[in-house]
Structures are given as structure tokens and as C-alpha cells.
Coordinates of C-alpha atoms in Angstrom, one line a residue:
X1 CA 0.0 0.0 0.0
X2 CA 0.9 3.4 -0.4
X3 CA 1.6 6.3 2.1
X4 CA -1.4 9.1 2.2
X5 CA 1.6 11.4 0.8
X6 CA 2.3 9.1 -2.2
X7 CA -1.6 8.3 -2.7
X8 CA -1.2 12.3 -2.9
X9 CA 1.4 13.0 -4.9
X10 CA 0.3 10.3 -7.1
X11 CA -3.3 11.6 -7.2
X12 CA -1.4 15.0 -8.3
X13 CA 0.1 13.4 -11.3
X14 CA -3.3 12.1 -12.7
X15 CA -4.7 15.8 -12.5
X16 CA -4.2 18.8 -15.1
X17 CA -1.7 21.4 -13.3
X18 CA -4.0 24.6 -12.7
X19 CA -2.3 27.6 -13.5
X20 CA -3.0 31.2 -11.6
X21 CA -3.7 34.3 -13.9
X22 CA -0.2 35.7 -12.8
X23 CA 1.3 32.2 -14.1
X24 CA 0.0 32.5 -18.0
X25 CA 2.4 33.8 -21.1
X26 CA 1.6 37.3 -21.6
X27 CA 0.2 38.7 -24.6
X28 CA 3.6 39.6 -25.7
X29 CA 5.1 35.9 -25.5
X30 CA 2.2 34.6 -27.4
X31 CA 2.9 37.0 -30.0
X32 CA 6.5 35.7 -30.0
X33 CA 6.4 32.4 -29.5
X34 CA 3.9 32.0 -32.7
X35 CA 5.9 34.2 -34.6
X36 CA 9.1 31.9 -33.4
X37 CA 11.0 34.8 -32.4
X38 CA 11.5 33.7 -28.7
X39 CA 15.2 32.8 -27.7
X40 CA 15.9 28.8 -27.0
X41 CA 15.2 28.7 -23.5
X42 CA 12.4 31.0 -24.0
X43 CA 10.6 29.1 -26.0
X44 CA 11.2 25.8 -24.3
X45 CA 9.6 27.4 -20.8
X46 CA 6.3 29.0 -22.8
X47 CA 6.2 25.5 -25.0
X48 CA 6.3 23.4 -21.9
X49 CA 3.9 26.1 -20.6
X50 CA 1.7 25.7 -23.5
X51 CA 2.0 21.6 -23.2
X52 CA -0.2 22.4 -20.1
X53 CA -2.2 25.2 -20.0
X54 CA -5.4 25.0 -22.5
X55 CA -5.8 28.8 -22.1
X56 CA -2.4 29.7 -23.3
X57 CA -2.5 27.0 -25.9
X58 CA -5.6 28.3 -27.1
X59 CA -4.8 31.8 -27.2
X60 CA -1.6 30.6 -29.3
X61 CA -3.5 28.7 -31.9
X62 CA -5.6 32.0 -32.0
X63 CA -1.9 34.2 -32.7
X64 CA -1.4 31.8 -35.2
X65 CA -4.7 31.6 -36.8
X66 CA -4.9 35.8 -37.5
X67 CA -1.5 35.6 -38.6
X68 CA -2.1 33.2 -41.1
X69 CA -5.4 35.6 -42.1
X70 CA -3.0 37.9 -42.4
X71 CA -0.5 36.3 -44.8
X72 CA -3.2 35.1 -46.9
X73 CA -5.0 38.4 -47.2
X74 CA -2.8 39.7 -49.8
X75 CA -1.1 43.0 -50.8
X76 CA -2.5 46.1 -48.8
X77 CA -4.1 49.3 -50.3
X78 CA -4.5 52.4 -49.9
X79 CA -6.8 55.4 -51.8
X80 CA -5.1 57.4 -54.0
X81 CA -7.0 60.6 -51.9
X82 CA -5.2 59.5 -48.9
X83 CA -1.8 58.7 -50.4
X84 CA -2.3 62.8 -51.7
X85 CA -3.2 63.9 -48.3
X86 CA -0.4 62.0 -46.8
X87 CA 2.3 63.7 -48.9
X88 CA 1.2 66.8 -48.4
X89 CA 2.4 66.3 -44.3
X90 CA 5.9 68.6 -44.4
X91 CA 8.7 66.4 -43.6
X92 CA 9.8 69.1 -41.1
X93 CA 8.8 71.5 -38.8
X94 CA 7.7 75.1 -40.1
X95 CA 10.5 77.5 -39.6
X96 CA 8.9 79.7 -36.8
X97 CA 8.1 76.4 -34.9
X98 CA 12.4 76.3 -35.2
X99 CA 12.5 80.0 -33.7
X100 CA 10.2 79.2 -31.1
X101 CA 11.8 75.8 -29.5
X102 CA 15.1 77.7 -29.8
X103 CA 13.8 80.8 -28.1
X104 CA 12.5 78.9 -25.3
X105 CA 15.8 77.2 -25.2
X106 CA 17.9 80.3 -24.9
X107 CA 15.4 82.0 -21.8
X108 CA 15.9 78.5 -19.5
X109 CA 19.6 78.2 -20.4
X110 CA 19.4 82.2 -19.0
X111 CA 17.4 81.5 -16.6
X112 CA 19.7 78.4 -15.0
X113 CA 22.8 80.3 -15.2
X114 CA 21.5 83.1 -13.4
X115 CA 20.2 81.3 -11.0
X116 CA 24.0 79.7 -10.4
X117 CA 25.3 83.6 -10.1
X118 CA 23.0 84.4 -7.6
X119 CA 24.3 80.9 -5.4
X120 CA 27.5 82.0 -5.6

């Protein structure tokens, strides 16, 4: 016969592991791992992981799934009307946006070194 602490431990092995929220892959991992962009080790914790958690397995299979969509959607596309309206966003900022940042530059760089004469 077995002891009530092997009868336990073996009653353990027979049972699905149940994981706490603060236990499951994060969003990001999922991302990773079904992208296969995790590191060795990485992968090998969140596939064990996966081995035993349906929710994580599930949400994987669900990463996977829209990626595929995805892949299979084909070439994007956008309106011509929005391509125009996009080019027409300057590439830089307007020159008295330039004079103002550097104005405001020059009155704190005063304003700190006259605050260092007055220390002294």
C-alpha cells in the first residue's frame, strides 16, 4: 500500500496542473512564441507552458490563426485621396516652430545660469 503522501502525490500526477492568472504567457510571449522569435530557452519554458495550460494553448492557436489571415489576405491598399493627403504632411517642422523651440531654449539656459550667479 501506499503512504497518504504518495496516494497524494500520485493523485497529483493524474490531475491537469492549474495555473493562476499571474502564471500564463503574456500577450507579448504569445505574440513571440507564434511568430518563433523567442530565444531557446524562451521558447522551451512558454512550450512546456503551453504543453499544459489550454488557455495559453488556445490563445496561441488564436496568434497563429490571425496571422495566417493575415498572410493570406494579400497586398494592402490604400486610396489614391489618402496617399495625396499624406504627402502633403511637411517632412519638417515650419521655420517659426524652429525660432520658437530655440527661443524657449535660450530663456531656460538664462534662466539656470542666473540662478548659479545668484548661489554663488
Amino acid at each position: 500500500m501506499f503512504s497518504s503522501y504518495e496516494e497524494g502525490w500520485m493523485t497529483q500526477a493524474r490531475e491537469p496542473r492549474r495555473f493562476s492568472s499571474t502564471e500564463h504567457l503574456a500577450s507579448e510571449a504569445i505574440a513571440a512564441f507564434a511568430d518563433g522569435e523567442l530565444r531557446m530557452n524562451a521558447y522551451l519554458r512558454a512550450a512546456r507552458h503551453i504543453a499544459e495550460c489550454p488557455e495559453c494553448a488556445a490563445e496561441v492557436d488564436a496568434q497563429q490563426q490571425a496571422r495566417s489571415a493575415l498572410k493570406d489576405s494579400g497586398e494592402m491598399s490604400m486610396p489614391n485621396s489618402l496617399l495625396g493627403l499624406l504627402s502633403q504632411i511637411p517632412m519638417c517642422e515650419p521655420p517659426e516652430v524652429k525660432a520658437e523651440v530655440e527661443r524657449r531654449r535660450r530663456v531656460i539656459v538664462t534662466s539656470v545660469v542666473n540662478l548659479r550667479r545668484r548661489r554663488r
